mmCIF file with all atom_site columns, C-alpha atoms in Angstrom:
data_model
loop_
_atom_site.group_PDB
_atom_site.id
_atom_site.type_symbol
_atom_site.label_atom_id
_atom_site.label_alt_id
_atom_site.label_comp_id
_atom_site.label_asym_id
_atom_site.label_entity_id
_atom_site.label_seq_id
_atom_site.pdbx_PDB_ins_code
_atom_site.Cartn_x
_atom_site.Cartn_y
_atom_site.Cartn_z
_atom_site.occupancy
_atom_site.B_iso_or_equiv
_atom_site.pdbx_formal_charge
_atom_site.auth_seq_id
_atom_site.auth_comp_id
_atom_site.auth_asym_id
_atom_site.auth_atom_id
_atom_site.pdbx_PDB_model_num
ATOM 1   C CA . PRO A 1 1   ? -0.727  -1.297  -15.222 1.00 0.00 ? 1   PRO A CA 1
ATOM 2   C CA . SER A 1 2   ? 2.537   -2.198  -13.514 1.00 0.00 ? 2   SER A CA 1
ATOM 3   C CA . LEU A 1 3   ? 0.981   -3.746  -10.420 1.00 0.00 ? 3   LEU A CA 1
ATOM 4   C CA . TYR A 1 4   ? -1.073  -6.093  -12.551 1.00 0.00 ? 4   TYR A CA 1
ATOM 5   C CA . SER A 1 5   ? 2.003   -6.854  -14.666 1.00 0.00 ? 5   SER A CA 1
ATOM 6   C CA . ALA A 1 6   ? 3.863   -7.940  -11.523 1.00 0.00 ? 6   ALA A CA 1
ATOM 7   C CA . TYR A 1 7   ? 0.930   -10.219 -10.715 1.00 0.00 ? 7   TYR A CA 1
ATOM 8   C CA . LYS A 1 8   ? 1.013   -11.738 -14.213 1.00 0.00 ? 8   LYS A CA 1
ATOM 9   C CA . ILE A 1 9   ? 4.796   -12.229 -14.061 1.00 0.00 ? 9   ILE A CA 1
ATOM 10  C CA . GLY A 1 10  ? 4.305   -14.265 -10.885 1.00 0.00 ? 10  GLY A CA 1
ATOM 11  C CA . LYS A 1 11  ? 1.616   -16.372 -12.529 1.00 0.00 ? 11  LYS A CA 1
ATOM 12  C CA . LYS A 1 12  ? 3.925   -17.038 -15.473 1.00 0.00 ? 12  LYS A CA 1
ATOM 13  C CA . THR A 1 13  ? 6.942   -17.985 -13.353 1.00 0.00 ? 13  THR A CA 1
ATOM 14  C CA . ARG A 1 14  ? 4.726   -20.264 -11.249 1.00 0.00 ? 14  ARG A CA 1
ATOM 15  C CA . GLU A 1 15  ? 4.119   -22.298 -14.411 1.00 0.00 ? 15  GLU A CA 1
ATOM 16  C CA . VAL A 1 16  ? 7.830   -23.225 -14.485 1.00 0.00 ? 16  VAL A CA 1
ATOM 17  C CA . ASN A 1 17  ? 7.947   -23.871 -10.711 1.00 0.00 ? 17  ASN A CA 1
ATOM 18  C CA . PHE A 1 18  ? 9.803   -20.643 -9.900  1.00 0.00 ? 18  PHE A CA 1
ATOM 19  C CA . ASP A 1 19  ? 7.552   -19.616 -7.035  1.00 0.00 ? 19  ASP A CA 1
ATOM 20  C CA . TRP A 1 20  ? 7.242   -19.867 -3.283  1.00 0.00 ? 20  TRP A CA 1
ATOM 21  C CA . ASP A 1 21  ? 5.702   -23.019 -1.865  1.00 0.00 ? 21  ASP A CA 1
ATOM 22  C CA . ASP A 1 22  ? 3.429   -21.364 0.662   1.00 0.00 ? 22  ASP A CA 1
ATOM 23  C CA . ILE A 1 23  ? 2.150   -18.070 1.992   1.00 0.00 ? 23  ILE A CA 1
ATOM 24  C CA . THR A 1 24  ? 4.660   -18.039 4.854   1.00 0.00 ? 24  THR A CA 1
ATOM 25  C CA . GLN A 1 25  ? 7.527   -17.822 2.381   1.00 0.00 ? 25  GLN A CA 1
ATOM 26  C CA . VAL A 1 26  ? 5.836   -14.967 0.538   1.00 0.00 ? 26  VAL A CA 1
ATOM 27  C CA . LEU A 1 27  ? 5.226   -13.108 3.800   1.00 0.00 ? 27  LEU A CA 1
ATOM 28  C CA . TYR A 1 28  ? 8.890   -13.550 4.679   1.00 0.00 ? 28  TYR A CA 1
ATOM 29  C CA . LYS A 1 29  ? 9.895   -12.067 1.306   1.00 0.00 ? 29  LYS A CA 1
ATOM 30  C CA . VAL A 1 30  ? 7.571   -9.077  1.722   1.00 0.00 ? 30  VAL A CA 1
ATOM 31  C CA . GLU A 1 31  ? 9.008   -8.491  5.198   1.00 0.00 ? 31  GLU A CA 1
ATOM 32  C CA . GLU A 1 32  ? 12.568  -8.796  3.850   1.00 0.00 ? 32  GLU A CA 1
ATOM 33  C CA . GLU A 1 33  ? 11.860  -6.210  1.142   1.00 0.00 ? 33  GLU A CA 1
ATOM 34  C CA . TRP A 1 34  ? 10.219  -3.919  3.725   1.00 0.00 ? 34  TRP A CA 1
ATOM 35  C CA . GLN A 1 35  ? 13.329  -4.129  5.922   1.00 0.00 ? 35  GLN A CA 1
ATOM 36  C CA . GLU A 1 36  ? 15.601  -3.337  2.958   1.00 0.00 ? 36  GLU A CA 1
ATOM 37  C CA . LEU A 1 37  ? 13.465  -0.302  2.159   1.00 0.00 ? 37  LEU A CA 1
ATOM 38  C CA . LYS A 1 38  ? 13.672  0.894   5.762   1.00 0.00 ? 38  LYS A CA 1
ATOM 39  C CA . GLU A 1 39  ? 17.472  0.502   5.670   1.00 0.00 ? 39  GLU A CA 1
ATOM 40  C CA . GLU A 1 40  ? 17.632  2.745   2.605   1.00 0.00 ? 40  GLU A CA 1
ATOM 41  C CA . LEU A 1 41  ? 15.575  5.347   4.471   1.00 0.00 ? 41  LEU A CA 1
ATOM 42  C CA . ALA A 1 42  ? 17.958  5.368   7.457   1.00 0.00 ? 42  ALA A CA 1
ATOM 43  C CA . PRO A 1 43  ? 20.652  7.781   6.171   1.00 0.00 ? 43  PRO A CA 1
ATOM 44  C CA . ALA A 1 44  ? 20.085  11.508  6.676   1.00 0.00 ? 44  ALA A CA 1
ATOM 45  C CA . LYS A 1 45  ? 20.085  11.906  2.892   1.00 0.00 ? 45  LYS A CA 1
ATOM 46  C CA . PRO A 1 46  ? 18.731  8.698   1.309   1.00 0.00 ? 46  PRO A CA 1
ATOM 47  C CA . ASN A 1 47  ? 19.806  7.707   -2.189  1.00 0.00 ? 47  ASN A CA 1
ATOM 48  C CA . LYS A 1 48  ? 16.723  8.163   -4.414  1.00 0.00 ? 48  LYS A CA 1
ATOM 49  C CA . GLU A 1 49  ? 17.801  5.504   -6.903  1.00 0.00 ? 49  GLU A CA 1
ATOM 50  C CA . ARG A 1 50  ? 18.270  2.901   -4.160  1.00 0.00 ? 50  ARG A CA 1
ATOM 51  C CA . LEU A 1 51  ? 14.966  3.944   -2.559  1.00 0.00 ? 51  LEU A CA 1
ATOM 52  C CA . ALA A 1 52  ? 13.164  3.525   -5.866  1.00 0.00 ? 52  ALA A CA 1
ATOM 53  C CA . GLU A 1 53  ? 14.720  0.101   -6.386  1.00 0.00 ? 53  GLU A CA 1
ATOM 54  C CA . GLU A 1 54  ? 13.817  -1.121  -2.907  1.00 0.00 ? 54  GLU A CA 1
ATOM 55  C CA . LEU A 1 55  ? 10.300  0.317   -3.038  1.00 0.00 ? 55  LEU A CA 1
ATOM 56  C CA . GLY A 1 56  ? 9.840   -1.370  -6.412  1.00 0.00 ? 56  GLY A CA 1
ATOM 57  C CA . ASP A 1 57  ? 10.974  -4.695  -4.941  1.00 0.00 ? 57  ASP A CA 1
ATOM 58  C CA . PHE A 1 58  ? 8.550   -4.233  -2.048  1.00 0.00 ? 58  PHE A CA 1
ATOM 59  C CA . LEU A 1 59  ? 5.643   -3.492  -4.401  1.00 0.00 ? 59  LEU A CA 1
ATOM 60  C CA . PHE A 1 60  ? 6.542   -6.456  -6.612  1.00 0.00 ? 60  PHE A CA 1
ATOM 61  C CA . SER A 1 61  ? 6.634   -8.771  -3.602  1.00 0.00 ? 61  SER A CA 1
ATOM 62  C CA . SER A 1 62  ? 3.339   -7.337  -2.381  1.00 0.00 ? 62  SER A CA 1
ATOM 63  C CA . ALA A 1 63  ? 1.789   -8.166  -5.754  1.00 0.00 ? 63  ALA A CA 1
ATOM 64  C CA . GLN A 1 64  ? 3.038   -11.738 -5.320  1.00 0.00 ? 64  GLN A CA 1
ATOM 65  C CA . LEU A 1 65  ? 1.451   -11.866 -1.875  1.00 0.00 ? 65  LEU A CA 1
ATOM 66  C CA . ALA A 1 66  ? -1.852  -10.808 -3.413  1.00 0.00 ? 66  ALA A CA 1
ATOM 67  C CA . ARG A 1 67  ? -1.477  -13.529 -6.039  1.00 0.00 ? 67  ARG A CA 1
ATOM 68  C CA . HIS A 1 68  ? -0.863  -16.181 -3.388  1.00 0.00 ? 68  HIS A CA 1
ATOM 69  C CA . LEU A 1 69  ? -4.017  -14.980 -1.637  1.00 0.00 ? 69  LEU A CA 1
ATOM 70  C CA . ASP A 1 70  ? -5.953  -15.292 -4.925  1.00 0.00 ? 70  ASP A CA 1
ATOM 71  C CA . LEU A 1 71  ? -6.492  -11.535 -5.018  1.00 0.00 ? 71  LEU A CA 1
ATOM 72  C CA . ASN A 1 72  ? -5.907  -9.204  -7.945  1.00 0.00 ? 72  ASN A CA 1
ATOM 73  C CA . PRO A 1 73  ? -3.531  -6.494  -6.649  1.00 0.00 ? 73  PRO A CA 1
ATOM 74  C CA . GLU A 1 74  ? -4.711  -3.972  -9.221  1.00 0.00 ? 74  GLU A CA 1
ATOM 75  C CA . GLU A 1 75  ? -8.315  -4.368  -8.122  1.00 0.00 ? 75  GLU A CA 1
ATOM 76  C CA . ILE A 1 76  ? -7.618  -4.273  -4.398  1.00 0.00 ? 76  ILE A CA 1
ATOM 77  C CA . LEU A 1 77  ? -5.486  -1.148  -4.802  1.00 0.00 ? 77  LEU A CA 1
ATOM 78  C CA . ARG A 1 78  ? -8.271  0.442   -6.857  1.00 0.00 ? 78  ARG A CA 1
ATOM 79  C CA . GLN A 1 79  ? -10.685 -0.352  -4.010  1.00 0.00 ? 79  GLN A CA 1
ATOM 80  C CA . ALA A 1 80  ? -8.266  1.073   -1.426  1.00 0.00 ? 80  ALA A CA 1
ATOM 81  C CA . ASN A 1 81  ? -7.939  4.256   -3.494  1.00 0.00 ? 81  ASN A CA 1
ATOM 82  C CA . LYS A 1 82  ? -11.712 4.603   -3.672  1.00 0.00 ? 82  LYS A CA 1
ATOM 83  C CA . LYS A 1 83  ? -12.060 4.053   0.081   1.00 0.00 ? 83  LYS A CA 1
ATOM 84  C CA . PHE A 1 84  ? -9.409  6.693   0.774   1.00 0.00 ? 84  PHE A CA 1
ATOM 85  C CA . ILE A 1 85  ? -11.054 9.229   -1.551  1.00 0.00 ? 85  ILE A CA 1
ATOM 86  C CA . ASN A 1 86  ? -14.466 8.639   0.032   1.00 0.00 ? 86  ASN A CA 1
ATOM 87  C CA . ARG A 1 87  ? -13.074 9.053   3.527   1.00 0.00 ? 87  ARG A CA 1
ATOM 88  C CA . PHE A 1 88  ? -11.151 12.174  2.544   1.00 0.00 ? 88  PHE A CA 1
ATOM 89  C CA . LYS A 1 89  ? -14.264 13.736  1.003   1.00 0.00 ? 89  LYS A CA 1
ATOM 90  C CA . ALA A 1 90  ? -16.253 12.905  4.138   1.00 0.00 ? 90  ALA A CA 1
ATOM 91  C CA . MET A 1 91  ? -13.532 14.499  6.261   1.00 0.00 ? 91  MET A CA 1
ATOM 92  C CA . GLU A 1 92  ? -13.621 17.628  4.096   1.00 0.00 ? 92  GLU A CA 1
ATOM 93  C CA . GLU A 1 93  ? -17.409 17.812  4.448   1.00 0.00 ? 93  GLU A CA 1
ATOM 94  C CA . ILE A 1 94  ? -17.227 17.641  8.239   1.00 0.00 ? 94  ILE A CA 1
ATOM 95  C CA . ILE A 1 95  ? -14.526 20.287  8.374   1.00 0.00 ? 95  ILE A CA 1
ATOM 96  C CA . THR A 1 96  ? -16.442 22.591  6.030   1.00 0.00 ? 96  THR A CA 1
ATOM 97  C CA . SER A 1 97  ? -19.693 22.060  7.973   1.00 0.00 ? 97  SER A CA 1
ATOM 98  C CA . GLU A 1 98  ? -17.880 23.282  11.087  1.00 0.00 ? 98  GLU A CA 1
ATOM 99  C CA . GLY A 1 99  ? -16.846 26.457  9.270   1.00 0.00 ? 99  GLY A CA 1
ATOM 100 C CA . LEU A 1 100 ? -13.169 25.516  9.188   1.00 0.00 ? 100 LEU A CA 1
ATOM 101 C CA . ASN A 1 101 ? -10.671 25.740  6.340   1.00 0.00 ? 101 ASN A CA 1
ATOM 102 C CA . ILE A 1 102 ? -8.798  22.492  5.725   1.00 0.00 ? 102 ILE A CA 1
ATOM 103 C CA . ASN A 1 103 ? -5.807  24.438  4.406   1.00 0.00 ? 103 ASN A CA 1
ATOM 104 C CA . ASN A 1 104 ? -5.307  26.112  7.784   1.00 0.00 ? 104 ASN A CA 1
ATOM 105 C CA . MET A 1 105 ? -5.318  22.905  9.811   1.00 0.00 ? 105 MET A CA 1
ATOM 106 C CA . THR A 1 106 ? -2.393  20.981  11.262  1.00 0.00 ? 106 THR A CA 1
ATOM 107 C CA . GLN A 1 107 ? -1.693  17.335  10.571  1.00 0.00 ? 107 GLN A CA 1
ATOM 108 C CA . ASP A 1 108 ? -2.794  16.523  14.129  1.00 0.00 ? 108 ASP A CA 1
ATOM 109 C CA . ASP A 1 109 ? -6.107  18.338  13.595  1.00 0.00 ? 109 ASP A CA 1
ATOM 110 C CA . LEU A 1 110 ? -6.701  16.487  10.348  1.00 0.00 ? 110 LEU A CA 1
ATOM 111 C CA . ASP A 1 111 ? -5.851  13.162  11.962  1.00 0.00 ? 111 ASP A CA 1
ATOM 112 C CA . LEU A 1 112 ? -8.624  13.713  14.510  1.00 0.00 ? 112 LEU A CA 1
ATOM 113 C CA . TYR A 1 113 ? -11.168 14.264  11.742  1.00 0.00 ? 113 TYR A CA 1
ATOM 114 C CA . TRP A 1 114 ? -9.776  11.268  9.834   1.00 0.00 ? 114 TRP A CA 1
ATOM 115 C CA . GLN A 1 115 ? -10.279 9.038   12.870  1.00 0.00 ? 115 GLN A CA 1
ATOM 116 C CA . GLN A 1 116 ? -13.814 10.399  13.236  1.00 0.00 ? 116 GLN A CA 1
ATOM 117 C CA . VAL A 1 117 ? -14.637 9.437   9.639   1.00 0.00 ? 117 VAL A CA 1
ATOM 118 C CA . LYS A 1 118 ? -13.103 5.993   10.054  1.00 0.00 ? 118 LYS A CA 1
ATOM 119 C CA . ALA A 1 119 ? -15.186 5.410   13.188  1.00 0.00 ? 119 ALA A CA 1
ATOM 120 C CA . GLN A 1 120 ? -18.368 6.467   11.354  1.00 0.00 ? 120 GLN A CA 1
ATOM 121 C CA . ASN A 1 121 ? -17.611 4.028   8.534   1.00 0.00 ? 121 ASN A CA 1
ATOM 122 C CA . LYS A 1 122 ? -17.378 1.126   10.972  1.00 0.00 ? 122 LYS A CA 1
ATOM 123 C CA . LYS A 1 123 ? -20.891 1.694   12.346  1.00 0.00 ? 123 LYS A CA 1
#
């Protein structure tokens, strides 16, 4: 997987001292890449190739942040995916139990149910 490959690349370059010294530097790089991505999104008609490049840089930097935190980015993304799927299923169940059709709902309606599920998960 590409996310894990980015993680491994960082581990390899660390061996030859091509790495950031501390987490603050990594956070700065992630923020820099995020800003560059937002700049590419600014035009009315963004350039897809530039967007892909900047999003790729952001994801790569995010993988390096995970590495500096001693976290496996592939695993934490897998966990985030699972959490999202579970919450989405729970939201669907609530909507169905109320006799509603998810396909006929607005984004605002769905957001209310999403917040409800998130609140239930925190209890």
